[in-house]
Structures are given as structure tokens and as C-alpha cells.
Amino acid sequence: ARLDTASFRHRRFKVSLPLRMSTGAHMDLEAEPGGVPAAAPPPPADVGNVRKDLFLAYKTLGVVFGGLVTSPLYVFSTMHMSSPTEADFLGIYSIMFWTLTLIGVVKYVGIALNADDHGEGGTFAMYSLLCRHANMGILPSKRVYSAEEQLLHNQSKTAKTPSNLGKFFERSLTARRVLLFMSILGMCMLIGDGVLTPAISVLSAIQGLRAPFPAVTQPVVAFLSAAILIGLFLVQKYGTSKVSFLFSPIMAAWTFTAPMVGIYSIFRYYPGIFKAISPHYIVHFFLKNKKEGWQMLGATVLAITGAEAMFADLGHFSKKAIQIVFLSSVYPSLILTYAGQTACLINHLKDTDQENIGKVFDDAFYKFIPRPVYWPMFVIATLAAIVASQSLISATFSVIKQSVVLDYFPRVKVVHTSDENEGEVYSPETNYILMVLCVGVILGFGGGQAIGNAFGLVVIMVMLITSIMLTLVMIIIWRTPPVLVAAYFVPFVIMEGSYVSAVFTKFTEGGWLPFAISMILALIMFVWYYGRQKKTEYERANKITAERLGELLAKPEVQRVQGLCFFYSNIQDGLTPILGHYIRNMSSLHSVTIFVTLRYLLVPKVDPQQRIAVRRLGPRGVYQCTVQYGYADNLSLKGGDDLAARVVSCLKQHVEAGADGQSSPVSAEEEAADLEAARAAGVVHVRGKMRLYVGDDAGWFDKVMLRFYEFLHSICRSALPALGVPLQQRVEIGMLYKV
């Protein structure tokens, strides 16, 4: 809450505030008289920072890189060539090496991690960053900050002189709509990743049972994989904190053992494998195989699967920790593992007859595991696949939570499963939909090749969207010289565009599934956002001023009844039109009425001291309250009583200090007593149930979008349960808005 330190001037108190740090740590500040924190002893020199970065880097191994380091389980198994040769395998390895180097090292580690929004990463973080530096919201009402408002002291300010490209987006509504839809699509592709990663990872790991037990058929493998995933989804409601300590050791074991086997295979089968680093093997591969080689890109792109998590999960860790882990362990591990697999497959060419040479890719991972360590590697691979699945499931919950908080997605239930880690959330509806989709993918597709076709589309589309938005950040925010922008944009768009074109050739063979899921989710998010902003636009155009409220309350038939009323509104610079509808029908208003706006900002975090802002509205007992949250904040109000207590406390401090300078018809002590009396008399939470009426004169775009929005609004959850407001304290008022 916003505290007035003057009222605490002669007290000594201790305040525990969750300060946002790169490590996610918390710090207790002990305030001296006057509210000034006591000086903390300076931290140790670089030793403590290095130790902290290394520990955080160790934790990222189990959370961020699960999908990436387990990709060797299925990359080669999803490939198919009619008559592969030694030169073909060298070309394939060269493609994977340079893909990992350029996209993993150069793009993500070197560039994208610097495009964070106050520590948060991902496509939506870049979108919010762009919106703050130019008026690029889809509707005028969706500006991040208005000119009259005081910016939060720790947020970036809007650029004074937008670039020419920024001005183009400001002028073009179509361009702004495309940008928003592209950002949403990137988020939805990540959700599609949460469907396919568990399916392909676990299925590929369990595939190892078929070699030692030929009687185990593919349907049996599919059913076992589905059973493991069902069990994994059923325990999600307990949270991951109780088992998360196992994640990093499992992934560390996998990251260490897989390249060890790779080194063994290199020395035993093909010591000269690293000559394939030369790009001329890529040129030779495409000249020889032409169309078949181009289509092979749809499988080789899976080598970089999970790299997008480095950027998407940036908010949970730090840039330095992610860079340390990728460059020191993940990248070398993948290079050595793929080199060992390639060396082993080249050796298998000698032992395979011409009739079965096309099947040399089948079960490629377990082919290069030596017999003495087969079962230990099978166990490690299975556990690593489960950890990779958990990482993407948790990331999906986080994305859904952020989308709901920012009003980009219909409200679903979001439960915080940890009191210590605010990012650990669980959504029952999302969990069971993911479970049905994952099991359906495994049982429907059966084999890993079809799932790989679907997976490739998700991976490369997220990366292409990231490249485009990163280019916009370079031009609009960083003001990078055009030559350097072109040096980044041209090669990466050509490379990723080639991957996209190859992946779309597999569209009918499984690629349609994630594309359909992502497009449906993106459409839902776009429509929901558009409808919510249209409602806000209508409310601002028809808002009730404080003067009009005074006139309504002055009518003799309107009575002031005892109690405390929280009246929820979507606007701050006025009162919702539902208020007039409410007073006309009820002929009353509570003695203390607080108009509450839950304001979700396009920033990741809001300072806890700026969480609640209050002010008088003029008539006695009428106040305005704004509760501000960022898209990565935890809605930490545990219940309606807690909200009432915090707001009343904040109001009393505000009244006693006379912070807004307005005159009051009663003394500060009497006004504070009125607040406590109203709270003791009973608390009620009122919200409007607004419906949009789309007239015949509306355009076709509004007719389609807003009617779909009304359908979504009719089936989603109410916003008040999300705050923990008890059912017996909730009141809904219906009203029809004409668009």
C-alpha cells in the first residue's frame, strides 16, 4: 500500500517487502525512525556475486533447458531419407551445428536476452516494451500510461522522438492489430509447445524398451507414455516445489552422460566427424539432395527445440545465469551428443543392407548407447523427459496466468501452489485440457515422426516471430544503425524462413495440429482483448463525473445505507456508467463506497509501495482506489476481508495526512471512524455484468469480434473469485452497452 511516512514518524517498525532481484531473493528492510531503512552492510565483493550466479545457473538447468537438452532423444528419429550416405550425414550434422550456433549462441544468448522488459522475456515482453516507447496499442484506450499520470518511478518512460517505423505503427491501425496478433501468436505457440514437448519427449524415451524387448509393440509404448503423462498431470495440483529439487540433478546427470556417450562414439566410429563443421558440407548436401534435402530441414530444426525457453523464462532467473549454463554445458553437450549420434549412424550404414538403408534413422538415440550402460541411460533419459515435460507444463500455466492478469484471455482459475515462489501457479482447466491434448497426440499419432512434424512448426514459428519483433526493438527502441539491423535481420529471416517453408510441407502430416491449436488460442486472446477494450472505451465515453454523482446523491429518494461497498470499475478518470444504473434501481448508496479499479500494467512488476493508490471523490464517504499489478505479479490479496482491511488502512493514513489537499466536511478523526464503522457494519463487493449490444450499423469486424467476445464472456469465470471475495459478499448488476 501507499504509506504516508509522516504518520509513522516517531515509531520504529520492521517492514518485510519482496524486493525484485535477479535471483528472485527476498530482503528484509528494518526502518529507522522516520521510515528510512537502516543501512545494510555492503555485500561481499565479487565472490558472493559469482557464487550466487553459479547457484542460480545450476537451478536453470532443470527448469529452462529441459526441452533443449533432451532434443537428441527424437531429432534423428523424425528424419527419413531413401538412401542416405556418409556425405549426407556430414551435411545434416553441419546444419545442426550451425543452427545451434547461430540461433542459440548468436541470436538468443548474444542478442535476444538483452531485449528484456525489466527482467521479463518472451514475445509479449517485447510487445509491452514497444508499446511503452510508441503509441502502438490496438486501441487508443489501451495506452500504457496517460499523459496526466505520474509514471511509476522505476519504469521506462516513453521515448520523446519516435522513429519513422514507430510513427508508421502509430498511424496504422492495421499494423498495430497485426503486431498484437503476432505477439499473441508467439505466446500461443509456446502453449502448443507445452502440448507437444511432453508427448514427444516421453514417447521417445520409452521407445528404448523396444530394442531389448522386441515383443513390445508401438501401441504398447504409446499407452505406457500416455499413462506416465496422465500421472504427471494428475500431480500438478500439488505444485512442483516438493519435487523441483530433483530437476537440476536429473538434468545435470543427463547433460553430463549424453555427451560422454557421444565422445565414446566419436572415437570408436568416426573420429573425423568435426570436419563437418565446414559449411561446404551444407552446400554439398543441398546440391545433392535438392528437394529431399530441403524437406529434411523440417526435422533438423528440432535440434534447437527449447531454445525459445531461454528468453521466455528470463523473468524467473537472470541473463547471466542463462548465458553461463548454455555456453558452459548445454551447448557443448548438444554439439558432442549430436556428433556422437552422427558418427554412430555413419557406422550403421556399413552394417545395413540396401533394402533397409532408409530405416537407419529409426530409434537413432538408443542405437548409439553402448550395451553396458543401456539401462542406466534409459532411466536417465526417461527421467529427463519427464523433467522436460514438467518445465513446459509449468511454463504454460505461467503464460496463461499472465494472459488472464492482463485481460488477454478469458478468466480461468489460477491457484498459487507456493507461498515462497510467486511464479509457481496451477490452473485446473488448463491442466486437464493439456492432459487431453497430450494423450490425444500420443494415441492419435502413435509414432514420433508425425509428432516431430507437428513440433517443428511450433519451434520455428516462435523463433521467426521473435526475430521480427527483435528487429522492431532494434529499430524503434535501441536505434541500432540500419547496417547492423540488416546484418541481423537478413540472414536470420532467410534461415528461419527456409525452415518455415520446409516445415509447412509437413502440414498435412501432423503440422496442422499445433498450428490449429495456436490459431484458435490466438483468436480467443485477440477477441477477448478487443472486447474488453471496447467496453472500457464505452465506459470512458459515458462515464459519470464526481459532480454528476453529487447530483444523484442529492435526490431525496436516494438514501445512504450503513456498510462498506467496493464498486468495481474498469476506468480511473471517472465513474462507471453502471453506477447511475445502480442508484436509479436501488435508490441507495452505502455510507462508504470505494470505486476500485484493478489496473493491470504492461510492465512485469509494480513496486509494492505503489500497489494501492487512494483519493477522495468529493461526496462524503466516496473514494477512488486503484490496485496496480504487472503481468508477472502475484495477485496476493488472499480474500475480500484482507482487501477491505488493506484499503481501509490505506484510506485512514490518506485521510490523516490530508494527502490530496481536498477539504472534508468532517474532521480526519471522524472520517477515519466512519471508515471503521462502515467496515464493521458489513462489506459488499459490487461489479457490473455488462453485455455489449452490437447494432446493425456496426462494421462487419465489430459484429464478428464482439459477438464472439460475448460468447466467451458468458462462459468464463467472474473476476471477484480471483480476488478471493466470499460468495455471500458479491453482488452483480446487469447493464446493456450499445456499441
Short mmCIF file of N, CA and C in Angstrom, two decimals, residues 150-212:
data_model
loop_
_atom_site.label_atom_id
_atom_site.label_comp_id
_atom_site.label_asym_id
_atom_site.label_seq_id
_atom_site.Cartn_x
_atom_site.Cartn_y
_atom_site.Cartn_z
N GLN A 150 1.32 10.15 -13.22
CA GLN A 150 2.73 10.10 -12.83
C GLN A 150 3.24 8.69 -13.05
N LEU A 151 4.30 8.57 -13.81
CA LEU A 151 4.84 7.25 -14.11
C LEU A 151 5.40 6.62 -12.84
N LEU A 152 5.27 5.32 -12.77
CA LEU A 152 5.93 4.61 -11.68
C LEU A 152 7.43 4.90 -11.77
N HIS A 153 8.02 5.17 -10.63
CA HIS A 153 9.38 5.71 -10.64
C HIS A 153 10.40 4.74 -11.22
N ASN A 154 10.08 3.47 -11.25
CA ASN A 154 11.07 2.50 -11.72
C ASN A 154 10.75 1.95 -13.10
N GLN A 155 9.89 2.63 -13.86
CA GLN A 155 9.54 2.13 -15.17
C GLN A 155 10.14 3.04 -16.24
N SER A 156 10.31 2.47 -17.45
CA SER A 156 10.85 3.22 -18.55
C SER A 156 9.85 4.26 -19.04
N LYS A 157 10.32 5.41 -19.44
CA LYS A 157 9.44 6.44 -19.96
C LYS A 157 9.36 6.34 -21.48
N THR A 158 8.27 6.88 -21.99
CA THR A 158 8.05 6.84 -23.43
C THR A 158 9.11 7.66 -24.15
N ALA A 159 9.58 7.14 -25.24
CA ALA A 159 10.59 7.85 -26.00
C ALA A 159 10.04 9.19 -26.50
N LYS A 160 10.88 10.22 -26.48
CA LYS A 160 10.41 11.55 -26.87
C LYS A 160 10.25 11.69 -28.38
N THR A 161 11.12 11.06 -29.11
CA THR A 161 11.07 11.20 -30.57
C THR A 161 10.97 9.81 -31.20
N PRO A 162 9.77 9.34 -31.50
CA PRO A 162 9.63 8.01 -32.10
C PRO A 162 10.33 7.94 -33.45
N SER A 163 10.80 6.76 -33.79
CA SER A 163 11.43 6.56 -35.08
C SER A 163 10.38 6.58 -36.17
N ASN A 164 10.83 6.60 -37.42
CA ASN A 164 9.88 6.61 -38.54
C ASN A 164 9.02 5.35 -38.54
N LEU A 165 9.62 4.22 -38.19
CA LEU A 165 8.86 2.98 -38.13
C LEU A 165 7.84 3.05 -36.99
N GLY A 166 8.22 3.63 -35.86
CA GLY A 166 7.28 3.80 -34.76
C GLY A 166 6.12 4.69 -35.16
N LYS A 167 6.40 5.76 -35.90
CA LYS A 167 5.33 6.65 -36.36
C LYS A 167 4.39 5.91 -37.31
N PHE A 168 4.93 5.02 -38.14
CA PHE A 168 4.08 4.24 -39.05
C PHE A 168 3.09 3.38 -38.27
N PHE A 169 3.57 2.72 -37.22
CA PHE A 169 2.67 1.90 -36.41
C PHE A 169 1.64 2.76 -35.69
N GLU A 170 2.02 3.97 -35.27
CA GLU A 170 1.07 4.85 -34.60
C GLU A 170 -0.04 5.29 -35.55
N ARG A 171 0.30 5.46 -36.84
CA ARG A 171 -0.70 5.92 -37.81
C ARG A 171 -1.59 4.79 -38.31
N SER A 172 -1.07 3.56 -38.35
CA SER A 172 -1.77 2.45 -38.98
C SER A 172 -2.41 1.53 -37.95
N LEU A 173 -3.75 1.53 -37.90
CA LEU A 173 -4.46 0.62 -37.00
C LEU A 173 -4.24 -0.83 -37.43
N THR A 174 -4.19 -1.07 -38.74
CA THR A 174 -3.97 -2.43 -39.24
C THR A 174 -2.62 -2.96 -38.80
N ALA A 175 -1.58 -2.12 -38.88
CA ALA A 175 -0.24 -2.55 -38.46
C ALA A 175 -0.23 -2.87 -36.97
N ARG A 176 -0.94 -2.06 -36.17
CA ARG A 176 -0.98 -2.33 -34.73
C ARG A 176 -1.73 -3.62 -34.43
N ARG A 177 -2.78 -3.89 -35.18
CA ARG A 177 -3.51 -5.14 -34.99
C ARG A 177 -2.63 -6.34 -35.37
N VAL A 178 -1.89 -6.22 -36.46
CA VAL A 178 -1.01 -7.31 -36.88
C VAL A 178 0.07 -7.55 -35.83
N LEU A 179 0.64 -6.47 -35.30
CA LEU A 179 1.69 -6.60 -34.28
C LEU A 179 1.15 -7.29 -33.03
N LEU A 180 -0.03 -6.88 -32.58
CA LEU A 180 -0.62 -7.51 -31.40
C LEU A 180 -0.92 -8.98 -31.66
N PHE A 181 -1.51 -9.27 -32.82
CA PHE A 181 -1.85 -10.66 -33.13
C PHE A 181 -0.58 -11.51 -33.23
N MET A 182 0.49 -10.95 -33.78
CA MET A 182 1.74 -11.69 -33.90
C MET A 182 2.33 -11.97 -32.51
N SER A 183 2.24 -10.99 -31.61
CA SER A 183 2.73 -11.19 -30.25
C SER A 183 1.93 -12.28 -29.54
N ILE A 184 0.61 -12.22 -29.70
CA ILE A 184 -0.26 -13.22 -29.08
C ILE A 184 0.02 -14.60 -29.68
N LEU A 185 0.23 -14.64 -30.99
CA LEU A 185 0.51 -15.93 -31.65
C LEU A 185 1.79 -16.54 -31.11
N GLY A 186 2.79 -15.71 -30.84
CA GLY A 186 4.03 -16.23 -30.26
C GLY A 186 3.78 -16.87 -28.90
N MET A 187 2.93 -16.25 -28.07
CA MET A 187 2.58 -16.83 -26.78
C MET A 187 1.82 -18.14 -26.96
N CYS A 188 0.92 -18.16 -27.94
CA CYS A 188 0.12 -19.36 -28.16
C CYS A 188 0.96 -20.51 -28.70
N MET A 189 1.96 -20.19 -29.51
CA MET A 189 2.87 -21.24 -29.99
C MET A 189 3.63 -21.86 -28.82
N LEU A 190 3.95 -21.05 -27.82
CA LEU A 190 4.62 -21.58 -26.62
C LEU A 190 3.69 -22.54 -25.88
N ILE A 191 2.39 -22.23 -25.86
CA ILE A 191 1.42 -23.14 -25.27
C ILE A 191 1.35 -24.43 -26.08
N GLY A 192 1.40 -24.30 -27.41
CA GLY A 192 1.46 -25.50 -28.25
C GLY A 192 2.69 -26.33 -27.96
N ASP A 193 3.79 -25.66 -27.64
CA ASP A 193 5.00 -26.35 -27.21
C ASP A 193 4.73 -27.16 -25.95
N GLY A 194 3.88 -26.62 -25.04
CA GLY A 194 3.53 -27.34 -23.82
C GLY A 194 2.70 -28.58 -24.08
N VAL A 195 2.05 -28.66 -25.24
CA VAL A 195 1.31 -29.86 -25.61
C VAL A 195 2.24 -30.91 -26.21
N LEU A 196 3.16 -30.47 -27.06
CA LEU A 196 3.95 -31.42 -27.85
C LEU A 196 5.23 -31.88 -27.17
N THR A 197 5.86 -31.02 -26.35
CA THR A 197 7.09 -31.44 -25.68
C THR A 197 6.88 -32.66 -24.78
N PRO A 198 5.86 -32.66 -23.90
CA PRO A 198 5.64 -33.87 -23.10
C PRO A 198 5.38 -35.10 -23.95
N ALA A 199 4.62 -34.92 -25.02
CA ALA A 199 4.27 -36.07 -25.85
C ALA A 199 5.49 -36.68 -26.53
N ILE A 200 6.27 -35.86 -27.21
CA ILE A 200 7.39 -36.41 -27.99
C ILE A 200 8.55 -36.82 -27.09
N SER A 201 8.77 -36.10 -25.98
CA SER A 201 9.90 -36.43 -25.10
C SER A 201 9.69 -37.78 -24.41
N VAL A 202 8.54 -37.94 -23.77
CA VAL A 202 8.27 -39.19 -23.05
C VAL A 202 8.15 -40.36 -24.02
N LEU A 203 7.48 -40.15 -25.15
CA LEU A 203 7.34 -41.23 -26.14
C LEU A 203 8.70 -41.68 -26.65
N SER A 204 9.58 -40.73 -26.95
CA SER A 204 10.92 -41.09 -27.46
C SER A 204 11.75 -41.81 -26.41
N ALA A 205 11.60 -41.42 -25.13
CA ALA A 205 12.35 -42.09 -24.07
C ALA A 205 11.87 -43.52 -23.87
N ILE A 206 10.56 -43.74 -23.80
CA ILE A 206 10.00 -45.08 -23.60
C ILE A 206 10.26 -45.98 -24.79
N GLN A 207 10.54 -45.36 -25.95
CA GLN A 207 10.85 -46.12 -27.16
C GLN A 207 12.03 -47.06 -26.92
N GLY A 208 12.86 -46.75 -25.92
CA GLY A 208 14.02 -47.59 -25.64
C GLY A 208 13.69 -48.99 -25.18
N LEU A 209 12.44 -49.26 -24.84
CA LEU A 209 12.05 -50.62 -24.44
C LEU A 209 11.99 -51.58 -25.62
N ARG A 210 11.85 -51.06 -26.83
CA ARG A 210 11.61 -51.93 -27.98
C ARG A 210 12.85 -52.69 -28.42
N ALA A 211 14.03 -52.09 -28.24
CA ALA A 211 15.24 -52.78 -28.70
C ALA A 211 15.53 -54.03 -27.87
N PRO A 212 15.57 -53.97 -26.53
CA PRO A 212 15.84 -55.19 -25.76
C PRO A 212 14.63 -56.13 -25.68
#
